Short mmCIF file of C-alpha atoms and ligand atoms in Angstrom, two decimals:
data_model
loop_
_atom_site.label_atom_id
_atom_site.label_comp_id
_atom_site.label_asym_id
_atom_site.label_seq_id
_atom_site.Cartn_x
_atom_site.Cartn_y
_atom_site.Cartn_z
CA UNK A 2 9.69 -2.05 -13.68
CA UNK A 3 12.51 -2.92 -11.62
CA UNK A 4 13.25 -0.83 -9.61
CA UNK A 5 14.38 -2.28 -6.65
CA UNK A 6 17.92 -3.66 -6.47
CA UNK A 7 18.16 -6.57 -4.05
CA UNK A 8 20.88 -5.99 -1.10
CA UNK A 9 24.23 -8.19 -1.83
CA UNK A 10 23.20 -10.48 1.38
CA UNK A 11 19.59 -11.08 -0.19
CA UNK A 12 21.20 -11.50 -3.43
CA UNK A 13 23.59 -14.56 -2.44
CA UNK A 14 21.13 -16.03 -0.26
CA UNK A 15 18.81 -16.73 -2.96
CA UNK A 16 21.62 -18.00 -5.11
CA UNK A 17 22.85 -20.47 -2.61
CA UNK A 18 18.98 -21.32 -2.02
CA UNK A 19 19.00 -21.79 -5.87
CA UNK A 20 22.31 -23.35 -6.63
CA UNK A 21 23.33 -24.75 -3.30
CA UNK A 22 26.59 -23.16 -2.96
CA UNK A 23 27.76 -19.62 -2.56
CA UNK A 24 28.63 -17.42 -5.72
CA UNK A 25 32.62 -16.66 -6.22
CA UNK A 26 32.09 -13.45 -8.25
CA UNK A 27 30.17 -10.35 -8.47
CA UNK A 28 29.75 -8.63 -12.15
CA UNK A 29 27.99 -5.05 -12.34
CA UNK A 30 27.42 -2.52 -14.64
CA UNK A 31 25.59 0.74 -14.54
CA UNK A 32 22.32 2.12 -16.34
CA UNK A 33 23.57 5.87 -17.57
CA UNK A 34 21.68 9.05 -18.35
CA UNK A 35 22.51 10.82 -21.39
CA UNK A 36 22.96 14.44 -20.62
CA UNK A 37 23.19 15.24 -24.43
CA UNK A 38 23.98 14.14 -27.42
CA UNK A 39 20.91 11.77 -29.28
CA UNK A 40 20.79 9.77 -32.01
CA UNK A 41 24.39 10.96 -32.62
CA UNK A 42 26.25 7.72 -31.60
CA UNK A 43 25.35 5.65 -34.66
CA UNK A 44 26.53 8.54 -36.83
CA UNK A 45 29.63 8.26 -35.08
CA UNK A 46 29.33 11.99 -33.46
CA UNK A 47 30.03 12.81 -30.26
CA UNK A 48 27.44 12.31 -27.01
CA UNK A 49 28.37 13.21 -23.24
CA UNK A 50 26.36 10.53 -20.72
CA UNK A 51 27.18 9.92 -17.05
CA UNK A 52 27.05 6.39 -15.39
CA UNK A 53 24.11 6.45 -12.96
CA UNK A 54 23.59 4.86 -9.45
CA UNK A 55 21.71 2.22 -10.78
CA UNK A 56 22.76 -1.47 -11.59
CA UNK A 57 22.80 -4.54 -13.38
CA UNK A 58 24.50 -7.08 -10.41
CA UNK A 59 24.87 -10.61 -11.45
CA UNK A 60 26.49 -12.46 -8.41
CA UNK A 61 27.82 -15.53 -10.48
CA UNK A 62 29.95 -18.95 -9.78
CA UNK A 63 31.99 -20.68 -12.49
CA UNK A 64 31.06 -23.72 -14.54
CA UNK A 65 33.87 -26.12 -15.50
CA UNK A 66 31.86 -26.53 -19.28
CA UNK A 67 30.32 -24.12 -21.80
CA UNK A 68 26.51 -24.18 -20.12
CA UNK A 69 25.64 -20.91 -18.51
CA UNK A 70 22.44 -20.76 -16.38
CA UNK A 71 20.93 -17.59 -15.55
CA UNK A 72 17.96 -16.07 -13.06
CA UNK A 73 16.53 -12.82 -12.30
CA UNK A 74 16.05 -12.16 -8.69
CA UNK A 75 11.95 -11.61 -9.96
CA UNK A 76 10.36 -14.18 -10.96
CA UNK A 77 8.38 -12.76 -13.82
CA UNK A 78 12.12 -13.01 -15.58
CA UNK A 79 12.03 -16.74 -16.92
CA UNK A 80 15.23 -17.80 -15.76
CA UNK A 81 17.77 -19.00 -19.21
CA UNK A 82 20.30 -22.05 -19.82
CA UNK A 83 22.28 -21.95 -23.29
CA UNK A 84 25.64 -23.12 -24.10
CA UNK A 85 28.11 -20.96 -25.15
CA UNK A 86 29.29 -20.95 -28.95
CA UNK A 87 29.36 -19.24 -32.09
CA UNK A 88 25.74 -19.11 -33.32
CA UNK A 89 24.06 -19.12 -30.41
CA UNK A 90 19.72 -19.28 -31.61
CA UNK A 91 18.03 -16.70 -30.06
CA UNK A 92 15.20 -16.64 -28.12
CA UNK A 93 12.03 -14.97 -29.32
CA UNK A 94 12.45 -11.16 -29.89
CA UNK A 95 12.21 -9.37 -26.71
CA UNK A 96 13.01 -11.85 -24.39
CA UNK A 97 15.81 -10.85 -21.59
CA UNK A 98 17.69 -13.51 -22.51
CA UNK A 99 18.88 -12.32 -25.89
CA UNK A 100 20.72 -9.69 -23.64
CA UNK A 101 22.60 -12.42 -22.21
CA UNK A 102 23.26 -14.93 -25.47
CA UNK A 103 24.69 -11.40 -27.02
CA UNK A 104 28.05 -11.31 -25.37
CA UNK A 105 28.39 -15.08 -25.41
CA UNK A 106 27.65 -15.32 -28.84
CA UNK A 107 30.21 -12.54 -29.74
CA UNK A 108 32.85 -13.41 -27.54
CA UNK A 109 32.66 -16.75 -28.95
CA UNK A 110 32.91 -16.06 -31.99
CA UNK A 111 35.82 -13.52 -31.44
CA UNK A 112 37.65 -15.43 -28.64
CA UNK A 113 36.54 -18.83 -28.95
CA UNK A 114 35.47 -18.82 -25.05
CA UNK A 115 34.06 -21.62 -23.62
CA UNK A 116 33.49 -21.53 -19.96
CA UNK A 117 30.02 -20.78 -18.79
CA UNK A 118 28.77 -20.24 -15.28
CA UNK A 119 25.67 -20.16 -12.86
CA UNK A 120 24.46 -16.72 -12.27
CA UNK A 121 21.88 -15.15 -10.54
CA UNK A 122 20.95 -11.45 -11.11
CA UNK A 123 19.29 -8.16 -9.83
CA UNK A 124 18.61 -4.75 -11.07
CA UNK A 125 17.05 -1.08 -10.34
CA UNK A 126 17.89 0.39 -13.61
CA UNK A 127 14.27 0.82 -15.23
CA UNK A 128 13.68 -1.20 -18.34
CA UNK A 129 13.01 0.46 -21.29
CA UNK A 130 13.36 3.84 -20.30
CA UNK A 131 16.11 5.24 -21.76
CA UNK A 132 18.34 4.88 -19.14
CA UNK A 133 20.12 2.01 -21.25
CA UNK A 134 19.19 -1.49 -18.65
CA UNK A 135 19.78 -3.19 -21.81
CA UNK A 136 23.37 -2.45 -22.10
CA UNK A 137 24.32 -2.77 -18.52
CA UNK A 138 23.06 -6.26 -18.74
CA UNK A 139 25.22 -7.31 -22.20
CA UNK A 140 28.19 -5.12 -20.10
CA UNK A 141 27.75 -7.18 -16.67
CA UNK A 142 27.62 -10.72 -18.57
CA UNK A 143 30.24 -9.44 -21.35
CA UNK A 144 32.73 -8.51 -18.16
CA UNK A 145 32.03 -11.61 -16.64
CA UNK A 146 32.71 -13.75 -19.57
CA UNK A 147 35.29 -11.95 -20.49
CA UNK A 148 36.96 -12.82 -17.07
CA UNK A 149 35.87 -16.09 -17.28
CA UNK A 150 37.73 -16.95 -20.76
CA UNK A 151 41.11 -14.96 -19.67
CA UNK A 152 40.55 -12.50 -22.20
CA UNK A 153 42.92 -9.53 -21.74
CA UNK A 154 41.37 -6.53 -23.00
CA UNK A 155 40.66 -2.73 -22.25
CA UNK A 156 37.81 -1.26 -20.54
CA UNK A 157 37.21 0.36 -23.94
CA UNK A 158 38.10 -2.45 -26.04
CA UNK A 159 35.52 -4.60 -24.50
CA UNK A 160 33.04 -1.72 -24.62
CA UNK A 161 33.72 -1.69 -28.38
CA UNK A 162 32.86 -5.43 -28.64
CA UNK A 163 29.99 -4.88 -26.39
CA UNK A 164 28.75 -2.47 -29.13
CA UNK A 165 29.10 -5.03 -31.52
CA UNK A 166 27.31 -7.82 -29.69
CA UNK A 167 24.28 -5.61 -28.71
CA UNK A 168 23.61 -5.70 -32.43
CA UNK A 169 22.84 -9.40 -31.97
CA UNK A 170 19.28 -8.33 -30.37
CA UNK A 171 17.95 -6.83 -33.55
CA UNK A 172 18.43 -2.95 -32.52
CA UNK A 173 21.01 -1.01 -34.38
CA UNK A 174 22.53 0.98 -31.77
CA UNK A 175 25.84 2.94 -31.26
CA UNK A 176 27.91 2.50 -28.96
CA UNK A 177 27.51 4.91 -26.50
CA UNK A 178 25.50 3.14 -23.73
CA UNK A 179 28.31 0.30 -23.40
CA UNK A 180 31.39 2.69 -23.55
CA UNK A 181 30.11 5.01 -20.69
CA UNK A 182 28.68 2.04 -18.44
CA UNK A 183 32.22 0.08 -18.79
CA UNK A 184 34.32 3.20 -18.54
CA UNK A 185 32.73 5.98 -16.45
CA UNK A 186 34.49 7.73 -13.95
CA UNK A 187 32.50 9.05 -10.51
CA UNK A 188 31.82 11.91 -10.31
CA UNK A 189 32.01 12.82 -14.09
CA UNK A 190 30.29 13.19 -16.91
CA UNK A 191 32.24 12.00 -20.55
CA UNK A 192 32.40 13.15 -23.79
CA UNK A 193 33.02 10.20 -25.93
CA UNK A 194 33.85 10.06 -29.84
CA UNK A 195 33.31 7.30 -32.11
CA UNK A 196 35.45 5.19 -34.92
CA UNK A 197 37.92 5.15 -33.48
CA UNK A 198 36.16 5.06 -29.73
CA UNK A 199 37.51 7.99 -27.43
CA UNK A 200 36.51 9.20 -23.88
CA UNK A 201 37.98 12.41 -22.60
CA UNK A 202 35.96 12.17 -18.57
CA UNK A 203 34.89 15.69 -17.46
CA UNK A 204 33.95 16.95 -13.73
CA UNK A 205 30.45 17.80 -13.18
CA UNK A 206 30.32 21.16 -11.00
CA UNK A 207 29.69 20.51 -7.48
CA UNK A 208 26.77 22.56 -7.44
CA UNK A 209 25.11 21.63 -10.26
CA UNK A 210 22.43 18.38 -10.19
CA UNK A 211 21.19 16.39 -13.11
CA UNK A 212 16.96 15.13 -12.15
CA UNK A 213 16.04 12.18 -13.71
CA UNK A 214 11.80 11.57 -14.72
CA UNK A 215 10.41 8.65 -16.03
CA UNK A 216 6.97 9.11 -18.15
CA UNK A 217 5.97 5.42 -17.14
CA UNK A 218 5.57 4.98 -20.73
CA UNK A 219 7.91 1.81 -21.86
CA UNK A 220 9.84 2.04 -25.18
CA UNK A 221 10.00 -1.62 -25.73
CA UNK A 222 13.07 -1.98 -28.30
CA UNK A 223 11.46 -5.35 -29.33
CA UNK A 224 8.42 -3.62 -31.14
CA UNK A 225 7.42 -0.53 -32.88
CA UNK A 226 10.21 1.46 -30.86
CA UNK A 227 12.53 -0.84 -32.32
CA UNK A 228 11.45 -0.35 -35.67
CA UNK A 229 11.37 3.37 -35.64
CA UNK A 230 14.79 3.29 -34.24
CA UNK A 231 16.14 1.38 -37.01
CA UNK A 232 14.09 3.44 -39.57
CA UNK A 233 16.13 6.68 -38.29
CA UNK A 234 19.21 5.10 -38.79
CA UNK A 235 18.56 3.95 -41.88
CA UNK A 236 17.24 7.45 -42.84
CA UNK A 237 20.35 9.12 -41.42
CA UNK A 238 22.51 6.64 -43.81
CA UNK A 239 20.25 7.93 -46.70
CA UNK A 240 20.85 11.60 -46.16
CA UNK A 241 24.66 11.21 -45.23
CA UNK A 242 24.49 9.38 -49.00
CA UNK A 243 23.05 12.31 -51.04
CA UNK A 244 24.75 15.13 -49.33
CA UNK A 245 27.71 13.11 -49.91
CA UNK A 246 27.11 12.64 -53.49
CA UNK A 247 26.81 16.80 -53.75
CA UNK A 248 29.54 17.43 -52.17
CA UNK A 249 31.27 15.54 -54.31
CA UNK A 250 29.41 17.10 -57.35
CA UNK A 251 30.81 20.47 -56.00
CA UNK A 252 34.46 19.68 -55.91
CA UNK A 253 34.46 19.92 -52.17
CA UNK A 254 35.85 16.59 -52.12
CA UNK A 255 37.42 14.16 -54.02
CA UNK A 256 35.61 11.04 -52.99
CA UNK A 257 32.11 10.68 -51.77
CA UNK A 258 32.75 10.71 -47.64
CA UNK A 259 31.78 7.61 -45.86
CA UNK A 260 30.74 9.45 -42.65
CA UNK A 261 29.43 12.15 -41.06
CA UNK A 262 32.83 12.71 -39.46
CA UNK A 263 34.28 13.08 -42.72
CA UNK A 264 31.25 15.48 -44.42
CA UNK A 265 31.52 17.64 -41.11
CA UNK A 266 35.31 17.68 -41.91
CA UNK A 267 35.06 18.93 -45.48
CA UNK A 268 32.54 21.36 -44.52
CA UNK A 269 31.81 22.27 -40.76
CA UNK A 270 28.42 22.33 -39.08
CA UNK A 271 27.14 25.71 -41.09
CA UNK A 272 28.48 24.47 -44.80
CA UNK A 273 26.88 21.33 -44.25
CA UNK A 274 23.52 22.65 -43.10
CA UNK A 275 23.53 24.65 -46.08
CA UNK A 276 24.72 21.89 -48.28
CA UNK A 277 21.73 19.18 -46.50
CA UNK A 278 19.05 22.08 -46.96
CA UNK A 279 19.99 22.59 -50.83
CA UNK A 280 19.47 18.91 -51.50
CA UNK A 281 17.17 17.08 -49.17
CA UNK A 282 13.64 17.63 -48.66
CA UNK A 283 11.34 15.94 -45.99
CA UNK A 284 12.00 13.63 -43.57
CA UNK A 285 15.69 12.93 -44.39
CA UNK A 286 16.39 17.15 -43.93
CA UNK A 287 14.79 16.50 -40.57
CA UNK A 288 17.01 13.96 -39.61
CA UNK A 289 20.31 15.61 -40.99
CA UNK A 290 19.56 18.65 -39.55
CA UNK A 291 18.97 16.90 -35.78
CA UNK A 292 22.20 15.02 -36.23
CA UNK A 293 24.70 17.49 -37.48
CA UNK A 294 23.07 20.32 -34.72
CA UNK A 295 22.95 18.05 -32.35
CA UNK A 296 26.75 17.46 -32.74
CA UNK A 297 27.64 20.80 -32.40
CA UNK A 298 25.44 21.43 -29.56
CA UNK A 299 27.78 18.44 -27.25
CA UNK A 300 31.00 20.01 -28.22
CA UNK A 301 29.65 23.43 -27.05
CA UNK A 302 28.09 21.69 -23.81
CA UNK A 303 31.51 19.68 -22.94
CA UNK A 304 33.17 23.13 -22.78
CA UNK A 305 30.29 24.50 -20.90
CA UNK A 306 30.79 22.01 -18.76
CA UNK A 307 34.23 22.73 -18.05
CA UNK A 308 33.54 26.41 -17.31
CA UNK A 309 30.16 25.34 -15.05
CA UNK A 310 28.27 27.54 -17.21
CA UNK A 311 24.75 26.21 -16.08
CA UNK A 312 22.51 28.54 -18.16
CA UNK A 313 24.48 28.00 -21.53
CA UNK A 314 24.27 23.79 -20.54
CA UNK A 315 20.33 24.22 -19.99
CA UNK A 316 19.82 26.35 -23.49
CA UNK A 317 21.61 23.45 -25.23
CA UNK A 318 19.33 20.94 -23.72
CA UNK A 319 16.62 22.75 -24.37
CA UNK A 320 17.33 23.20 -28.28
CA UNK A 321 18.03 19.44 -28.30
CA UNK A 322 14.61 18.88 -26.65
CA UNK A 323 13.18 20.67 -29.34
CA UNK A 324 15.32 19.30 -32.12
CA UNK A 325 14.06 15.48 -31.39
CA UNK A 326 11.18 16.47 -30.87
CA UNK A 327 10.46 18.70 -34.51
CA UNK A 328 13.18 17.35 -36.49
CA UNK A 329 13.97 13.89 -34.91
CA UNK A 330 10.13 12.96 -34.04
CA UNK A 331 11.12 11.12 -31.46
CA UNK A 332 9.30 13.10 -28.27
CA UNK A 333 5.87 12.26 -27.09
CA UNK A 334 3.23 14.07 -25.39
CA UNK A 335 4.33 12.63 -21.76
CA UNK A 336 7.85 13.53 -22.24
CA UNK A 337 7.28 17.00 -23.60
CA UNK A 338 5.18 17.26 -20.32
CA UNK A 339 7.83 16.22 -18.25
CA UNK A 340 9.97 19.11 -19.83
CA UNK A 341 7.84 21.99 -19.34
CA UNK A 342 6.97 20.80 -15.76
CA UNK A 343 11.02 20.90 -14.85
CA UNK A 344 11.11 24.17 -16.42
CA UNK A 345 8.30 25.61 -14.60
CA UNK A 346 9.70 24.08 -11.50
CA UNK A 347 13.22 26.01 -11.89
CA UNK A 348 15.58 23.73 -14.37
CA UNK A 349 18.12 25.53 -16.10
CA UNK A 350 17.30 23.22 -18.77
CA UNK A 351 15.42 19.72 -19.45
CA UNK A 352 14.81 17.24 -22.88
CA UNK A 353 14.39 13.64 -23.16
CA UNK A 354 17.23 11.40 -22.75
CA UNK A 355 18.05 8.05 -24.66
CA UNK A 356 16.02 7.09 -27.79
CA UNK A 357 12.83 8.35 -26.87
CA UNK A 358 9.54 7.22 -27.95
CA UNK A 359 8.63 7.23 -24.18
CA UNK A 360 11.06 6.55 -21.46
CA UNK A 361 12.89 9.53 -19.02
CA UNK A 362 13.62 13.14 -19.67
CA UNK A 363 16.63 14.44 -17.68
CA UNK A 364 17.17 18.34 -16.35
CA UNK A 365 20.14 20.05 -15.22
CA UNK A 366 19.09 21.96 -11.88
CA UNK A 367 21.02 24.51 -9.89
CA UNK A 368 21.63 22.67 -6.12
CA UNK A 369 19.44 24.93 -4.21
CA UNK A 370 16.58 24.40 -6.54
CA UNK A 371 16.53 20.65 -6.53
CA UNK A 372 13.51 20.30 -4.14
CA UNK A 373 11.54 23.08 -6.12
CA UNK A 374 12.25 20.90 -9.42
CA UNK A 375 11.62 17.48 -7.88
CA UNK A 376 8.57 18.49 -6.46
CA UNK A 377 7.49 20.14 -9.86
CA UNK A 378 7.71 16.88 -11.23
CA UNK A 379 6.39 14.49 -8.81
CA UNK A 380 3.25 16.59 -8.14
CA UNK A 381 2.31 17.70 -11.39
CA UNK A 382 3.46 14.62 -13.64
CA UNK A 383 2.65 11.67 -11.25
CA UNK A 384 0.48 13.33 -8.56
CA UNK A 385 -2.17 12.98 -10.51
CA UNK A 386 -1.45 9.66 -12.52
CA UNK A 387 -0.14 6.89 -9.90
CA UNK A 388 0.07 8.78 -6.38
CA UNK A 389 0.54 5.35 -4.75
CA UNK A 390 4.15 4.86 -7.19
CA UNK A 391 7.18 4.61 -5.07
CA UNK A 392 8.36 8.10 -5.64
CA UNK A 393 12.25 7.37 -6.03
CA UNK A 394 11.72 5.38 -9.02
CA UNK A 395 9.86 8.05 -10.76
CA UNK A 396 11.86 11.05 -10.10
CA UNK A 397 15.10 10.92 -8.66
CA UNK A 398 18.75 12.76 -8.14
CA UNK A 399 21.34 11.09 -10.77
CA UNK A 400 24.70 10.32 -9.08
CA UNK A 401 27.83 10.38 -11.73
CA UNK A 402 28.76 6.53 -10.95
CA UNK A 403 31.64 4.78 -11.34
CA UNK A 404 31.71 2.23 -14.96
CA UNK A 405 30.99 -2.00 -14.44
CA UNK A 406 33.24 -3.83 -12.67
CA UNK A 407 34.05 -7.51 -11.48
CA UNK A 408 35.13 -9.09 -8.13
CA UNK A 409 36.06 -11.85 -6.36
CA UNK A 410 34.00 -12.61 -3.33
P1 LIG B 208 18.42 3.75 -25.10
O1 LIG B 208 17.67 4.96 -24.96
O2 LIG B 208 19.15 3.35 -23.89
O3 LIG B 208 17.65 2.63 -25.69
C1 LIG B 208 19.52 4.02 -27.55
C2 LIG B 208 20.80 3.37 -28.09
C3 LIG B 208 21.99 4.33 -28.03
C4 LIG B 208 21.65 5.69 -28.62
C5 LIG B 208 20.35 6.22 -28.02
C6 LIG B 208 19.88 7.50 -28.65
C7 LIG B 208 21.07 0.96 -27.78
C8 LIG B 208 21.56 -0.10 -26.89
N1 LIG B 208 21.14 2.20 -27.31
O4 LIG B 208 19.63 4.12 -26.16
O5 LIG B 208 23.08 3.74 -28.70
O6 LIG B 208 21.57 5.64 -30.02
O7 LIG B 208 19.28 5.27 -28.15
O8 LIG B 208 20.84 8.50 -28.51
O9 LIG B 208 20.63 0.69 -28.89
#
């Protein structure tokens, strides 16, 4: 797990040691925890993450043709050398490097860029934890490509496209992790609507503290996590179908609605509980019923949020715990462990964050009972697992970060 980001100096020592000249440029993007809001993004609903304090960092240096060669600061990362164009093979499924061909391959296609670079990079955001390392790679290449091929476009914009290239890995995500690690604000949280992408940034109380713990337990989106991701989209698709088709049936529309924007439209939250209930059975009412009360639940958090009402925020992530974890079936023993122990320790409220299936949960925590929480967790989850784990990368204070960005050196 990588958890240790390399200082800048180390960082462009190796590259010059690598490369033999300095790099010119310095690309990075943020991890981000998800305060709540799951499984919603791909239904185009509404989700409210934060940027977090930990980076992807590629310190890079132009190439004057389309090759771009690639290293991770650890060795166990095989270091990468493609060319950039439309089509780009990918390597075998799981493989870093598909992270990196992503955004060249789409901004190829899309832009026709053809200028590649050397780059060497470094990260602390934990892989496969939820905490989204995969799209703050795609975003720190992406923006660096981007730059590289003069391509004028929106933070937003190229969070959009980022979206779109992720796809290229084989995982059918939304497109939260990209918008919030290109466009966060510090500081803030953001609520952030889909088709047609919206972020409206919102002020975290100065007294309140989101605590981040990782279960150890990798969610590998190359293997069966992958797969049961994809499965819940797919089963989300299958349930927006059928209540679509009855809603229809019962003159509540004309035509059958394309999206759960459009059903939630035609007949908000409670109508289209009762409409999913009165036609699906089994799996698929499990999975409508997470998504459309997990939808509500962000818009009532976001104003929550506003109005720093801390034990109305916890409730909410509490009911969303237990919504992915009876409805969604995404929780596992480790995380619902990590729950309980934030909750004994003080939390206001606690659930897993990102796609599950192992990974982090995060907990909202009053200031003054940070310390109480933190120790809650680090005693009683990894006391007794891996007491000899550097304790920051298992339990740690989230900072609302600032979204990628890319400088000259
Ligand atoms: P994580 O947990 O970072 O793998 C995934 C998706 C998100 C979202 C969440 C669940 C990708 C890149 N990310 O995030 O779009 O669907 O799961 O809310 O696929």
């Amino acid at each position: 797990m990588p958890t240790e980001r390399s200082s800048d100096s180390a960082l462009f020592d190796a590259f010059i040691a690598r490369y033999g000249a300095p790099p010119t440029h310095v690309s990075r993007a943020p991890g981000r925890v998800n305060l709540i809001g799951e499984h919603t993004d791909y239904n185009d609903l509404p989700v409210l993450p934060m940027a977090l304090q930990r980076e992807v960092r590629l310190a890079l240096r132009p190439r004057q043709d389309r090759r771009v060669r690639l290293a991770n600061i650890r060795a166990e990362f095989r270091p990468l050398e493609f060319e950039i164009a439309s089509g780009i093979p990918p390597s075998e499924s799981g493989d870093w490097g598909n992270y990196v061909k992503a955004p060249a391959d789409h901004l190829a296609r899309h832009f026709g860029i053809d200028r590649g670079f050397d780059g060497l990079l470094t990260s602390d955001v934990p892989v496969a934890s939820g905490l989204s390392s995969s799209s703050a790679l795609v975003n720190a290449v992406g923006l660096a490509l981007a730059h590289l091929g003069e391509i004028e476009t929106e933070p937003l914009a190229l969070a959009s496209l980022m979206a779109e290239a992720e796809q290229y890995t084989g995982t059918r995500g939304g497109g939260m992790d990209q918008a919030i690690s290109m466009g966060a604000r510090a500081g803030h949280a953001a609520r952030i609507d889909f088709a047609p992408l919206r972020m409206r940034h919102v002020p975290i109380p100065s007294d309140w503290r989101f605590v981040v713990a990782d279960t150890g337990v990798r969610a590998e989106k190359s293997g069966a996590a992958q797969r049961a991701y994809n499965l819940r989209r797919t089963e989300c698709e299958q349930a927006l179908e059928v209540v679509g088709e009855e809603l229809v049936r019962a003159g509540k529309v004309p035509g059958r609605p394309s999206s759960y924007p459009a059903v939630l439209k035609a007949v908000p939250h409670d109508g289209a509980l009762a409409v999913g209930e009165s036609v699906l059975e089994g799996n698929l009412l499990k999975r409508f019923r997470h998504v459309v009360t997990e939808a509500h639940r962000v818009g009532l958090a976001a104003d929550m949020l506003v109005s720093a009402d801390l034990a109305g925020f916890g409730n909410l992530m509490d009911a969303s715990h237990g919504s992915l974890r009876t409805d969604y079936n995404v929780s596992s023993s480790e995380l619902d462990e990590l729950v309980a122990l934030a909750k004994e320790g003080g939390a206001a409220g606690a659930r897993l964050t990102g796609a599950g299936f192992g990974g982090c949960i995060v907990a909202l925590v009053p200031l003054v009972g940070v310390d109480e929480v933190v120790a809650s967790l680090r005693d009683g989850y990894w006391g007794t697992r891996d007491p000899g784990a550097p304790a920051d990368s298992r339990v740690f204070v989230a900072v609302p970060s600032a979204g990628a960005t890319y400088t000259s050196l």
